[in-house]
Tab-separated table of C-alpha atoms in Angstrom:
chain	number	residue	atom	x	y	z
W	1	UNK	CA	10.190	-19.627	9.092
W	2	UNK	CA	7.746	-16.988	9.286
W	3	UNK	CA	10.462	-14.326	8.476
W	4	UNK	CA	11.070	-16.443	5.265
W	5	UNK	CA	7.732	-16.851	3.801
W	6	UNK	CA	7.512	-13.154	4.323
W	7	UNK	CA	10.254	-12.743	1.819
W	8	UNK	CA	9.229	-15.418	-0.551
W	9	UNK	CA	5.938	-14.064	-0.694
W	10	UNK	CA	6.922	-10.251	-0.703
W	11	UNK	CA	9.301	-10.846	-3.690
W	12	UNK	CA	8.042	-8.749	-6.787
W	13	UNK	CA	8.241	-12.079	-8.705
W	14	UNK	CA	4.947	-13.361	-6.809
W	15	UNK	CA	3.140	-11.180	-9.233
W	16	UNK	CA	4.326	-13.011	-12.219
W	17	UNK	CA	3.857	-16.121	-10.820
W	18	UNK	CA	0.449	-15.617	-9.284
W	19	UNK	CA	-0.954	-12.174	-10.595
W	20	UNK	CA	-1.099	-8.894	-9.200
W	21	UNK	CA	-4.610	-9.570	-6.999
W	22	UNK	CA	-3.212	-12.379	-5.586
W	23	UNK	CA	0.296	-10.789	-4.876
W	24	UNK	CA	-1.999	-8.524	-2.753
W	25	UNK	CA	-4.012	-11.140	-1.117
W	26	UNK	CA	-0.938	-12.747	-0.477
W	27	UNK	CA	1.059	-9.900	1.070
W	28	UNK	CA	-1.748	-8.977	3.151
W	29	UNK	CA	-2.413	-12.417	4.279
W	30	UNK	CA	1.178	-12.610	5.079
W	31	UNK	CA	1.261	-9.134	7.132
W	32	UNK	CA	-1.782	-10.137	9.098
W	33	UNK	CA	0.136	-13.829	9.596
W	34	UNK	CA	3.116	-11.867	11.164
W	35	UNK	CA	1.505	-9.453	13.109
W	36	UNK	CA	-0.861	-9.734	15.999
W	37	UNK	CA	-2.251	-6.304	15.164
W	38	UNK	CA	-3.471	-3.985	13.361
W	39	UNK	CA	-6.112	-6.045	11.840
W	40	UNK	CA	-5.778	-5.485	7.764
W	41	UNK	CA	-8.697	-5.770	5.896
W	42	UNK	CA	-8.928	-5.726	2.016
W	43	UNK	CA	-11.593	-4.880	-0.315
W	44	UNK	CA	-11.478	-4.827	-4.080
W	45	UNK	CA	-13.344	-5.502	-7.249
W	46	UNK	CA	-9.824	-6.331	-9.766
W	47	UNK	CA	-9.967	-9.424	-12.049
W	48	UNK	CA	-8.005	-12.333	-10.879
W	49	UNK	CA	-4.647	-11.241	-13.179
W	50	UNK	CA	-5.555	-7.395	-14.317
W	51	UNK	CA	-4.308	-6.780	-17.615
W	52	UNK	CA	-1.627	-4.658	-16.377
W	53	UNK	CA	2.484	-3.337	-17.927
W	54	UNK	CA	4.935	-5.406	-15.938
W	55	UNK	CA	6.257	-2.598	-14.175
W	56	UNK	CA	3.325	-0.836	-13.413
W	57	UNK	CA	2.041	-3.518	-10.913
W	58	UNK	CA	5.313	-3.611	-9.709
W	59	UNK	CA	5.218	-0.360	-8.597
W	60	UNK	CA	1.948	-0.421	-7.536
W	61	UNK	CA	2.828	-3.131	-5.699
W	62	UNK	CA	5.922	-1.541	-3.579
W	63	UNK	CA	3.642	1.283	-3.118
W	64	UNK	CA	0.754	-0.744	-1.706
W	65	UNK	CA	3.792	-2.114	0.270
W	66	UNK	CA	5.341	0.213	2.018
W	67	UNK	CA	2.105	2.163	2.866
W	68	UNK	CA	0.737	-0.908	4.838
W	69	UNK	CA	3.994	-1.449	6.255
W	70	UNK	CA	4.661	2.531	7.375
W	71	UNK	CA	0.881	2.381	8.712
W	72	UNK	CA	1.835	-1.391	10.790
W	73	UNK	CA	5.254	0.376	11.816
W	74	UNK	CA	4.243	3.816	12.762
W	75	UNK	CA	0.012	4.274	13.032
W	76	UNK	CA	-0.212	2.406	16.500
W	77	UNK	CA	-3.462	1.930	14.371
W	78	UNK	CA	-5.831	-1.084	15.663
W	79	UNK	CA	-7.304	-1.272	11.701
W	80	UNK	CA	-5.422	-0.684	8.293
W	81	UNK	CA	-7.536	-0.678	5.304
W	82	UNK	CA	-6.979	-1.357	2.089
W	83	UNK	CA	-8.896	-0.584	-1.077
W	84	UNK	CA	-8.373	-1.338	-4.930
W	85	UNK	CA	-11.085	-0.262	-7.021
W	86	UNK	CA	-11.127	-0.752	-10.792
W	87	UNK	CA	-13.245	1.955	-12.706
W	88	UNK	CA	-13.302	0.392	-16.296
W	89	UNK	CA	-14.343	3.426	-17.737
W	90	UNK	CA	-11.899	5.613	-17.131
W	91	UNK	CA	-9.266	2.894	-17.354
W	92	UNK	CA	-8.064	3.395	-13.631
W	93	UNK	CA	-7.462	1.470	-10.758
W	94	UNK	CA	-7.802	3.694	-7.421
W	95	UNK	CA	-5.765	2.684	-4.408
W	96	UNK	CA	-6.515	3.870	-0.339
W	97	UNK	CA	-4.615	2.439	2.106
W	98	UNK	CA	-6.297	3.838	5.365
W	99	UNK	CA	-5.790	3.418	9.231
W	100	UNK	CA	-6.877	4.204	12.128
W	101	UNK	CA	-3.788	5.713	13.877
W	102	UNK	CA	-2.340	8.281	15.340
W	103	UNK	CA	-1.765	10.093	12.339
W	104	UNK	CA	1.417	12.011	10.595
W	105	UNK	CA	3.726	14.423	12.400
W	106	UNK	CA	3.367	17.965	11.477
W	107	UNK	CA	6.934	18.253	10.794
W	108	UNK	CA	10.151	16.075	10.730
W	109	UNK	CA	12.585	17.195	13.146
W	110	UNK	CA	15.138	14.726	14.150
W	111	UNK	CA	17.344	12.913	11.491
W	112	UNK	CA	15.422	9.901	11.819
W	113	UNK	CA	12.450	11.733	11.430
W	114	UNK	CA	13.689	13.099	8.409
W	115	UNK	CA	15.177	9.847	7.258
W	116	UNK	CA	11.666	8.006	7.653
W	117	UNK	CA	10.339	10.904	5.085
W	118	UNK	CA	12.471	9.678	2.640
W	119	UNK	CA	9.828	6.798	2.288
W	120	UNK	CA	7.648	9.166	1.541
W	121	UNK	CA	9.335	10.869	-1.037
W	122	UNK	CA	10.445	7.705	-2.662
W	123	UNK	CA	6.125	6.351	-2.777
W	124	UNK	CA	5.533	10.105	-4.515
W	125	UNK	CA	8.161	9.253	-6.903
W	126	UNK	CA	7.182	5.661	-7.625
W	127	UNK	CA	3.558	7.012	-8.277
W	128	UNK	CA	4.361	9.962	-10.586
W	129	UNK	CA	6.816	7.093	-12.745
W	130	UNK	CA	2.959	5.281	-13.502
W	131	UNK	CA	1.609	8.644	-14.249
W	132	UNK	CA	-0.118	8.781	-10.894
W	133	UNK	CA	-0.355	11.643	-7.885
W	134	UNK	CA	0.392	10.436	-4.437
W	135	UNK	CA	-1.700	11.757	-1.846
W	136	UNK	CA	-0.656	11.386	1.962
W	137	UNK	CA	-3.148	13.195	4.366
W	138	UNK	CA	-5.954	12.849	7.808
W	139	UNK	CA	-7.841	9.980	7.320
W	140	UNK	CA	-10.608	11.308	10.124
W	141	UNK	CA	-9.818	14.949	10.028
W	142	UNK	CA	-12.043	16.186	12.583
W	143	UNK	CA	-10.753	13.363	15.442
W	144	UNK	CA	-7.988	15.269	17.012
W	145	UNK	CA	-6.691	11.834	19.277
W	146	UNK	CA	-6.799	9.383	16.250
W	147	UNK	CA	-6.613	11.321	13.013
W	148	UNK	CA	-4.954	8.314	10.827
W	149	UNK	CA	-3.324	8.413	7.473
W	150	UNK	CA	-4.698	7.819	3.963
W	151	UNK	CA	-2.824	7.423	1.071
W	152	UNK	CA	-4.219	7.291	-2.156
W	153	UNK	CA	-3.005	6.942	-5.979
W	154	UNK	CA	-4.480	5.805	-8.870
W	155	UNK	CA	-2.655	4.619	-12.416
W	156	UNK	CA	-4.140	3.565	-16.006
W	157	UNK	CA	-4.680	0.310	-17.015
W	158	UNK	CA	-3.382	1.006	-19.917
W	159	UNK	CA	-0.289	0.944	-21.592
């Protein structure tokens, strides 16, 4: 049962049917439900239902997605972080998903390795599509045992 209200809940219609905030809240809630650890915490300042182009929080969404699900899957992290930020001025939501892990590999060398980078690629895409830059790097540069990940992006809030 808790495999299905994973799915229910991680279906992009969820942000029709609730808004995109609450699809967050909901897949995070549902994440942290599923897994003993990493402990996921969220932190945001978005209205209830931003005004936002269907597809655009889509994407954002399966971006927000994966990245918490690569840093559950992969990080061996103990805290995943997640932070939406609305800056009204420029018109911009900013997105960090952080953790605490062990970081990315220098280099993919197997096929699986290589195959798992295709993630990757496929987030970069998904961000450049909403006119945003997808940025995967050290989340604690200078801590050599547990370096984590960030990724960041922003899109407009515009159409």
């Amino acid at each position: 049962s808790q495999t299905r209200d994973i799915i229910k809940n991680t279906r992009i219609e969820v942000i029709d049917s609730i808004g995109f905030t609450a699809a967050i809240e909901s897949l995070i809630s549902h994440y942290t439900n599923f897994f003993d650890k990493p402990e996921i915490v969220l932190e945001h300042n978005l209205p209830k239902r931003p005004e936002l182009e269907e597809e655009v929080a889509v994407t954002a969404y399966k971006i927000i997605r994966e990245s918490i699900y690569n840093a559950i899957k992969h990080s061996n992290a103990k805290q995943i972080s997640v932070s939406l930020k609305l800056n009204e001025r420029m018109h911009l939501i900013e997105v960090m998903v952080t953790d605490d892990g062990v970081g990315l590999k220098p280099r993919a060398k197997t096929p699986a390795e290589i195959s798992a980078g295709i993630g990757l690629i496929d987030m970069r895409e998904r961000a450049r599509v909403i006119g945003g830059n997808l940025k995967i790097q050290a989340a604690f540069p200078g801590n050599a045992k547990r370096p984590g990940t960030r990724v960041s992006f922003s899109f407009s809030t515009r159409s």
